[in-house]
Amino acid sequence: MGDRTQSAALSNVLNKVKPYLAMVSLQFGYAGMYIISMVSLKHGMSNYILTTYRHVVATIVIAPFAFVLERKIRPKMTLPIFLRIVVLGFLEPVLDQNLYYLGMMSTTATYASAFVNMLPAVTFVLAMIFRLEKVNMKRIHSVAKLIGTAITVVGAMVMTLYKGPIIDFIKSGGATQHGTTSESADKHWITGTIMLLGSILGWSSFFILQSFTLKKYPAELSLTAWVCFMGIVEDGIVSLIMVRDLSAWKLGWDSRLLASVYSGIVCSGMAYYVQGVVIRERGPVFVTSFSPLCMIITAALGAIVLAEKIHLGSILGAIIIVTGLYTVVWGKSKDAKNSETEEKSNALQELPITNNARSISVDDGIDGPAKIVNISASKSPFSTQGI
C-alpha cells in the first residue's frame, strides 16, 4: 500500500509539473530560433521564404504522427472547422511570423523578444472580449489582471519611446559607446515596433481561435498538421508575390537550411502541439506567461552571438512589462483556485440527499404474519421488521 501511495503521489506531482516543464522548454526553443533566424536573415534570406520552408518542415515531421496516433480519435472534418483552420494558417504562419521577422530586422533580436512580453496582456484583453476570461471588479484578482495589462502597455511605450544609453553587459573589443549609438540610430525603431505589435495581435488571435477550435476538433496533432499545411499554401502564395527571384528559394548547407529545419521542427511543429495541449488544460493566458524567460535567454545569446547592444530604455521597459505580466498571471492563478472551489461547492450542493424508504408488503406463503420490507433509497442494508 505504501508503494502505491508514493507512486500515486509522484504521478500527481508530475502531472502538475508537466505544463510548466513544457512551457519552459519551449522558451529555450524560441530563444534559439530568434538567434538562428536573425543570422539567416542577415545573410540575405527572405523572411517570407523562411516562413514557408519552416512550415514545409513542420508538416513533414508532424503529419505522419497525426495520421497514425489520432486516426481513431480524429473528428470528422467539417466546413466550419476547415474555415477556422484556414484563418489559423493566416494568423500565425503568415501574419505573426512575417511581421515578427520584419520587426526583428528593423530593431534587434533582444528588443523583439522583450516586446513579445506584451503577449499575455493582449491575449487577456482578447480573451475577455470573447468571454474566455471573466472580470469581476469586486474581486481583487480581477482588478489585478486589468492593472497588470495597463502596466504592460506602459512598459511597451517606454521601450518604444525611450532608448537611453547603451548598456554593455559583455565588453566587446574596440567598440565604444558612441560608435554603436549611430548604428542603433539607423534602425527603424518605430516601424519595427509597429510590426512587432501587429505580430503580437496576430499571435494572440491565434491562441484565442485555437482555443475555440480545439473544442470542436479535439485532436492536437491533426490540428497542428493542418495549420502547418495551410501555412505552406498561404505563405507560399505571399512569398511568390513578394519575392520574384526564384533563385532566392535555393538552400545550401548553411544558416538558411538550419533556420528552416530548426524553426520548423521546434517552433512550429512541436510548439503548436504543446501549446494546444497546455491551452486545453490551463487556458491561453497561462501559455503566454513564460515569455520573460525567453527574453532573458535571447538577450544573453544575442550579446554573445550577434554582438547586440542593449539600451537602458529596453531594460526599463522590459522590467515594467514583466511586472505587469506577472500581475496578470497572479490574478489568473487566483481565478483558477476560485473556480476549483466553486466547482467543488456546486458538486456538493448537487448531491441528492434523500431518505425515502418505501414499504412493500410481501407474503412469503408461510403461516404467520406478513412481513414488511423497508427498501431504502440509500446504500444502507435492507431492514426487515416483523409485525
Coordinates of C-alpha atoms in Angstrom, one line a residue:
M1 CA 0.0 0.0 0.0
G2 CA 2.8 2.4 0.8
D3 CA 4.5 1.9 -2.6
R4 CA 1.2 2.5 -4.3
T5 CA 0.6 5.7 -2.3
Q6 CA 4.0 7.0 -3.1
S7 CA 3.7 6.3 -6.8
A8 CA 0.3 7.9 -7.0
A9 CA 1.6 11.0 -5.2
L10 CA 4.6 11.1 -7.6
S11 CA 2.3 10.7 -10.6
N12 CA 0.1 13.5 -9.3
V13 CA 3.1 15.9 -8.9
L14 CA 4.4 15.1 -12.4
N15 CA 1.0 15.8 -13.9
K16 CA 1.0 19.2 -12.2
V17 CA 4.6 20.0 -13.2
K18 CA 4.3 18.9 -16.8
P19 CA 2.7 22.1 -18.2
Y20 CA 5.4 24.2 -16.5
L21 CA 8.2 22.0 -17.9
A22 CA 6.7 22.0 -21.4
M23 CA 6.4 25.8 -21.5
V24 CA 9.9 26.4 -20.1
S25 CA 11.4 24.0 -22.7
L26 CA 9.6 25.9 -25.4
Q27 CA 11.1 29.2 -24.3
F28 CA 14.6 27.8 -24.8
G29 CA 13.5 26.6 -28.2
Y30 CA 12.1 30.0 -29.2
A31 CA 15.3 31.8 -28.0
G32 CA 17.4 29.6 -30.2
M33 CA 15.0 30.2 -33.1
Y34 CA 15.3 34.0 -32.7
I35 CA 19.1 33.9 -32.9
I36 CA 19.4 31.4 -35.8
S37 CA 16.7 33.2 -37.8
M38 CA 18.4 36.5 -37.3
V39 CA 21.7 35.1 -38.6
S40 CA 20.0 33.7 -41.7
L41 CA 18.1 36.9 -42.4
K42 CA 21.3 38.9 -42.1
H43 CA 22.8 36.6 -44.7
G44 CA 20.1 37.7 -47.1
M45 CA 17.3 35.1 -46.7
S46 CA 13.8 36.4 -47.3
N47 CA 11.6 36.2 -44.3
Y48 CA 8.7 35.1 -46.5
I49 CA 10.7 32.2 -47.9
L50 CA 12.0 31.3 -44.4
T51 CA 8.4 31.1 -43.1
T52 CA 7.3 28.9 -46.0
Y53 CA 10.2 26.4 -45.6
R54 CA 9.6 26.4 -41.9
H55 CA 6.1 25.0 -42.3
V56 CA 7.2 22.6 -45.0
V57 CA 9.5 21.0 -42.5
A58 CA 6.9 21.1 -39.7
T59 CA 4.2 19.4 -41.9
I60 CA 6.6 16.7 -43.0
V61 CA 7.5 16.0 -39.3
I62 CA 4.1 16.3 -37.7
A63 CA 1.7 14.8 -40.3
P64 CA 2.8 11.1 -40.0
F65 CA 2.4 11.2 -36.2
A66 CA -1.0 12.8 -36.6
F67 CA -2.1 10.2 -39.1
V68 CA -1.0 7.2 -37.1
L69 CA -1.7 8.3 -33.5
E70 CA -5.0 10.1 -33.9
R71 CA -6.7 8.0 -36.6
K72 CA -9.2 6.6 -34.1
I73 CA -10.0 9.8 -32.2
R74 CA -9.8 12.3 -35.1
P75 CA -13.2 14.1 -35.5
K76 CA -14.8 14.4 -38.9
M77 CA -13.6 17.5 -40.9
T78 CA -16.5 19.9 -41.5
L79 CA -16.6 23.2 -43.4
P80 CA -16.7 25.5 -40.3
I81 CA -13.7 23.7 -38.8
F82 CA -11.8 23.9 -42.1
L83 CA -12.5 27.6 -42.4
R84 CA -11.2 28.1 -38.8
I85 CA -8.0 26.2 -39.8
V86 CA -7.6 28.5 -42.9
V87 CA -7.8 31.5 -40.6
L88 CA -5.4 29.9 -38.1
G89 CA -3.0 29.3 -41.0
F90 CA -3.1 33.0 -41.8
L91 CA -2.9 34.4 -38.3
E92 CA 0.2 32.6 -37.1
P93 CA 2.3 31.3 -40.1
V94 CA 1.6 34.3 -42.4
L95 CA 0.7 37.4 -40.3
D96 CA 2.5 36.8 -37.0
Q97 CA 5.8 35.3 -38.2
N98 CA 6.4 37.6 -41.2
L99 CA 5.6 40.7 -39.2
Y100 CA 7.9 39.4 -36.4
Y101 CA 10.8 38.8 -38.7
L102 CA 10.4 42.3 -40.3
G103 CA 10.2 43.9 -36.9
M104 CA 13.2 42.0 -35.6
M105 CA 15.2 43.1 -38.7
S106 CA 14.2 46.7 -38.0
T107 CA 15.3 46.5 -34.3
T108 CA 17.2 43.7 -32.7
A109 CA 16.5 40.1 -31.6
T110 CA 16.7 41.1 -27.9
Y111 CA 14.3 44.0 -28.4
A112 CA 11.8 41.8 -30.3
S113 CA 11.9 39.1 -27.7
A114 CA 11.4 41.6 -24.9
F115 CA 8.5 43.2 -26.8
V116 CA 6.8 39.8 -27.0
N117 CA 6.2 40.0 -23.2
M118 CA 3.1 42.1 -24.1
L119 CA 1.6 38.9 -25.5
P120 CA -0.1 37.8 -22.2
A121 CA -1.8 41.2 -21.7
V122 CA -3.0 41.3 -25.3
T123 CA -4.2 37.7 -25.1
F124 CA -6.0 38.5 -21.8
V125 CA -7.8 41.5 -23.4
L126 CA -8.9 39.4 -26.4
A127 CA -10.0 36.5 -24.1
M128 CA -12.1 39.0 -22.1
I129 CA -13.7 40.3 -25.3
F130 CA -14.6 36.7 -26.4
R131 CA -15.7 35.8 -22.9
L132 CA -12.9 33.3 -22.2
E133 CA -11.9 35.4 -19.2
K134 CA -14.3 36.8 -16.6
V135 CA -13.7 40.1 -14.8
N136 CA -15.4 40.9 -11.5
M137 CA -14.5 44.4 -10.3
K138 CA -15.5 43.4 -6.8
R139 CA -12.6 40.9 -6.6
I140 CA -9.0 42.0 -6.2
H141 CA -7.6 39.4 -8.6
S142 CA -9.8 40.6 -11.4
V143 CA -8.7 44.2 -10.8
A144 CA -5.1 42.9 -10.7
K145 CA -5.5 41.5 -14.3
L146 CA -6.7 44.9 -15.6
I147 CA -3.9 46.8 -13.7
G148 CA -1.3 44.3 -15.0
T149 CA -2.5 44.8 -18.6
A150 CA -2.2 48.6 -18.2
I151 CA 1.3 48.3 -16.7
T152 CA 2.4 46.1 -19.6
V153 CA 1.2 48.7 -22.1
V154 CA 3.2 51.4 -20.2
G155 CA 6.3 49.2 -20.4
A156 CA 5.9 48.8 -24.1
M157 CA 5.6 52.6 -24.5
V158 CA 8.8 53.1 -22.5
M159 CA 10.7 50.6 -24.8
T160 CA 9.4 52.3 -27.9
L161 CA 9.8 56.0 -27.0
Y162 CA 12.9 55.9 -24.7
K163 CA 16.1 54.3 -25.8
G164 CA 18.7 55.8 -23.5
P165 CA 22.4 54.9 -23.3
I166 CA 23.8 51.5 -24.4
I167 CA 24.4 49.1 -21.6
D168 CA 27.4 46.8 -22.3
F169 CA 27.0 43.6 -20.3
I170 CA 29.7 41.9 -22.3
K171 CA 32.6 44.1 -23.3
S172 CA 33.4 43.9 -27.0
G173 CA 37.0 44.7 -28.0
G174 CA 37.5 48.1 -29.6
A175 CA 33.8 49.0 -29.6
T176 CA 32.8 52.3 -28.0
Q177 CA 29.5 53.6 -26.9
H178 CA 29.5 56.4 -29.4
G179 CA 30.3 54.2 -32.3
T180 CA 27.4 51.8 -31.6
T181 CA 24.9 54.6 -30.9
S182 CA 25.0 55.7 -34.5
E183 CA 24.4 52.1 -35.6
S184 CA 21.3 51.9 -33.4
A185 CA 20.1 55.3 -34.5
D186 CA 19.9 53.9 -38.1
K187 CA 17.4 51.3 -37.0
H188 CA 13.7 52.0 -37.8
W189 CA 12.6 51.5 -34.3
I190 CA 9.1 53.0 -34.6
T191 CA 8.3 51.0 -37.8
G192 CA 9.8 47.8 -36.2
T193 CA 7.7 48.3 -33.1
I194 CA 4.5 48.7 -35.1
M195 CA 5.3 45.5 -36.9
L196 CA 6.0 43.7 -33.7
L197 CA 2.7 44.9 -32.2
G198 CA 0.9 43.6 -35.3
S199 CA 2.7 40.3 -34.8
I200 CA 1.6 40.1 -31.2
L201 CA -2.0 40.8 -32.2
G202 CA -1.8 38.0 -34.8
W203 CA -0.3 35.6 -32.3
S204 CA -2.8 36.4 -29.6
S205 CA -5.7 36.0 -32.0
F206 CA -4.2 32.6 -33.0
F207 CA -4.3 31.5 -29.3
I208 CA -7.9 32.5 -28.9
L209 CA -9.1 30.9 -32.1
Q210 CA -7.1 27.8 -31.4
S211 CA -8.8 27.5 -28.0
F212 CA -12.2 27.6 -29.7
T213 CA -11.2 25.2 -32.5
L214 CA -9.9 22.6 -30.1
K215 CA -13.4 22.4 -28.5
K216 CA -14.8 21.4 -31.9
Y217 CA -11.8 19.5 -33.1
P218 CA -10.0 17.9 -30.1
A219 CA -7.1 16.4 -31.9
E220 CA -4.0 18.5 -31.3
L221 CA -1.6 16.7 -33.6
S222 CA -4.0 16.7 -36.5
L223 CA -4.9 20.4 -36.0
T224 CA -1.1 21.2 -35.9
A225 CA -0.6 19.3 -39.2
W226 CA -3.5 21.1 -40.8
V227 CA -2.3 24.6 -39.6
C228 CA 1.2 23.9 -40.9
F229 CA -0.1 22.7 -44.2
M230 CA -2.3 25.8 -44.6
G231 CA 0.8 27.9 -43.6
I232 CA 2.6 26.4 -46.6
V233 CA -0.2 27.2 -49.0
E234 CA -1.0 30.7 -47.8
D235 CA 2.6 31.8 -47.1
G236 CA 3.7 30.2 -50.4
I237 CA 1.3 32.5 -52.3
V238 CA 2.6 35.5 -50.3
S239 CA 6.2 34.6 -51.0
L240 CA 5.7 34.2 -54.7
I241 CA 4.1 37.7 -54.8
M242 CA 6.7 39.4 -52.6
V243 CA 9.8 37.6 -53.9
R244 CA 10.0 37.4 -57.7
D245 CA 13.6 36.0 -57.9
L246 CA 13.3 32.2 -58.0
S247 CA 17.0 31.8 -57.1
A248 CA 16.1 33.1 -53.6
W249 CA 14.4 29.8 -52.9
K250 CA 17.7 27.8 -53.1
L251 CA 19.1 26.4 -49.9
G252 CA 22.6 25.2 -49.1
W253 CA 24.3 23.7 -46.1
D254 CA 24.3 27.0 -44.2
S255 CA 22.3 29.1 -41.8
R256 CA 19.3 29.2 -44.2
L257 CA 18.8 25.4 -44.0
L258 CA 19.5 25.3 -40.3
A259 CA 16.9 28.1 -39.6
S260 CA 14.3 26.4 -41.8
V261 CA 14.7 23.0 -40.2
Y262 CA 15.2 24.1 -36.6
S263 CA 12.2 26.6 -36.6
G264 CA 10.0 24.1 -38.5
I265 CA 10.6 21.2 -36.1
V266 CA 10.9 23.1 -32.7
C267 CA 8.9 26.3 -33.1
S268 CA 6.1 25.3 -35.5
G269 CA 5.5 21.5 -35.2
M270 CA 6.4 20.9 -31.6
A271 CA 5.3 24.3 -30.3
Y272 CA 1.8 24.2 -31.9
Y273 CA 1.2 20.8 -30.5
V274 CA 2.5 21.5 -27.0
Q275 CA 0.6 24.9 -26.8
G276 CA -2.6 23.2 -27.9
V277 CA -2.3 20.6 -25.1
V278 CA -1.5 23.1 -22.4
I279 CA -4.2 25.5 -23.7
R280 CA -6.8 22.8 -23.2
E281 CA -5.6 22.2 -19.6
R282 CA -4.7 25.7 -18.4
G283 CA -6.0 28.2 -21.0
P284 CA -4.3 30.7 -23.4
V285 CA -3.1 33.2 -20.7
F286 CA -1.1 30.5 -18.9
V287 CA 0.7 29.6 -22.2
T288 CA 1.8 33.2 -22.7
S289 CA 3.1 33.8 -19.2
F290 CA 6.5 32.3 -19.7
S291 CA 7.8 34.7 -22.4
P292 CA 10.1 36.7 -19.9
L293 CA 12.3 33.6 -19.7
C294 CA 12.7 33.6 -23.5
M295 CA 13.7 37.3 -23.3
I296 CA 16.5 36.6 -20.8
I297 CA 17.9 33.7 -22.9
T298 CA 17.7 35.7 -26.1
A299 CA 19.4 38.7 -24.6
A300 CA 22.3 36.6 -23.4
L301 CA 22.6 34.8 -26.8
G302 CA 22.2 38.0 -28.7
A303 CA 25.0 39.7 -26.8
I304 CA 27.3 36.7 -27.4
V305 CA 26.5 35.5 -30.9
L306 CA 25.2 38.7 -32.6
A307 CA 27.1 41.3 -30.6
E308 CA 23.9 43.2 -30.0
K309 CA 23.8 46.2 -27.7
I310 CA 21.1 46.6 -25.2
H311 CA 19.7 50.1 -24.4
L312 CA 18.7 51.3 -21.0
G313 CA 15.1 52.0 -22.3
S314 CA 14.8 48.4 -23.4
I315 CA 15.8 47.1 -19.9
L316 CA 13.5 49.5 -18.0
G317 CA 10.6 48.8 -20.4
A318 CA 11.2 45.0 -20.1
I319 CA 11.2 45.2 -16.3
I320 CA 7.9 47.2 -16.3
I321 CA 6.4 44.7 -18.8
V322 CA 7.4 41.7 -16.7
T323 CA 5.9 43.4 -13.6
G324 CA 2.6 43.8 -15.4
L325 CA 2.8 40.3 -16.9
Y326 CA 3.1 38.6 -13.5
T327 CA 0.4 40.8 -12.1
V328 CA -1.9 39.4 -14.8
V329 CA -0.6 35.9 -14.1
W330 CA -1.2 36.3 -10.3
G331 CA -4.8 37.3 -11.0
K332 CA -5.2 34.4 -13.4
S333 CA -3.9 31.9 -10.8
K334 CA -6.4 33.2 -8.2
D335 CA -9.2 32.8 -10.8
A336 CA -8.2 29.1 -11.2
K337 CA -8.3 28.5 -7.5
N338 CA -11.6 30.2 -7.1
S339 CA -13.1 28.3 -10.0
E340 CA -12.0 24.9 -8.5
T341 CA -13.5 25.9 -5.1
E342 CA -16.8 26.9 -6.8
E343 CA -16.9 23.6 -8.7
K344 CA -16.4 21.6 -5.6
S345 CA -19.1 23.5 -3.7
N346 CA -21.5 23.2 -6.6
A347 CA -20.9 19.5 -6.8
L348 CA -21.6 19.1 -3.1
Q349 CA -24.8 21.1 -3.4
E350 CA -26.0 19.0 -6.4
L351 CA -25.6 15.6 -4.5
P352 CA -29.1 14.2 -3.8
I353 CA -29.8 13.7 -0.1
T354 CA -32.9 11.6 0.3
N355 CA -34.2 9.2 2.9
N356 CA -37.3 8.0 1.1
A357 CA -37.8 4.5 2.4
R358 CA -40.6 2.6 0.7
S359 CA -42.6 -0.2 2.5
I360 CA -43.6 -3.2 0.5
S361 CA -45.8 -5.9 1.9
V362 CA -44.5 -9.4 1.0
D363 CA -46.5 -12.6 1.5
D364 CA -44.0 -15.5 1.6
G365 CA -46.7 -18.1 1.7
I366 CA -45.7 -19.3 5.2
D367 CA -48.1 -19.4 8.1
G368 CA -47.7 -16.4 10.3
P369 CA -47.9 -12.7 10.0
A370 CA -46.9 -11.0 6.7
K371 CA -43.6 -9.2 6.6
I372 CA -42.9 -5.6 5.6
V373 CA -39.6 -5.0 3.8
N374 CA -38.4 -1.4 4.0
I375 CA -36.4 -0.6 0.9
S376 CA -34.2 2.5 1.4
A377 CA -33.1 4.8 -1.4
S378 CA -29.6 4.9 0.1
K379 CA -27.0 2.2 0.1
S380 CA -27.9 1.1 3.6
P381 CA -28.7 -2.6 4.0
F382 CA -32.3 -3.8 3.9
S383 CA -34.1 -3.9 7.2
T384 CA -36.9 -6.4 7.9
Q385 CA -39.5 -5.8 10.6
G386 CA -41.9 -8.4 11.8
I387 CA -45.4 -7.4 13.0

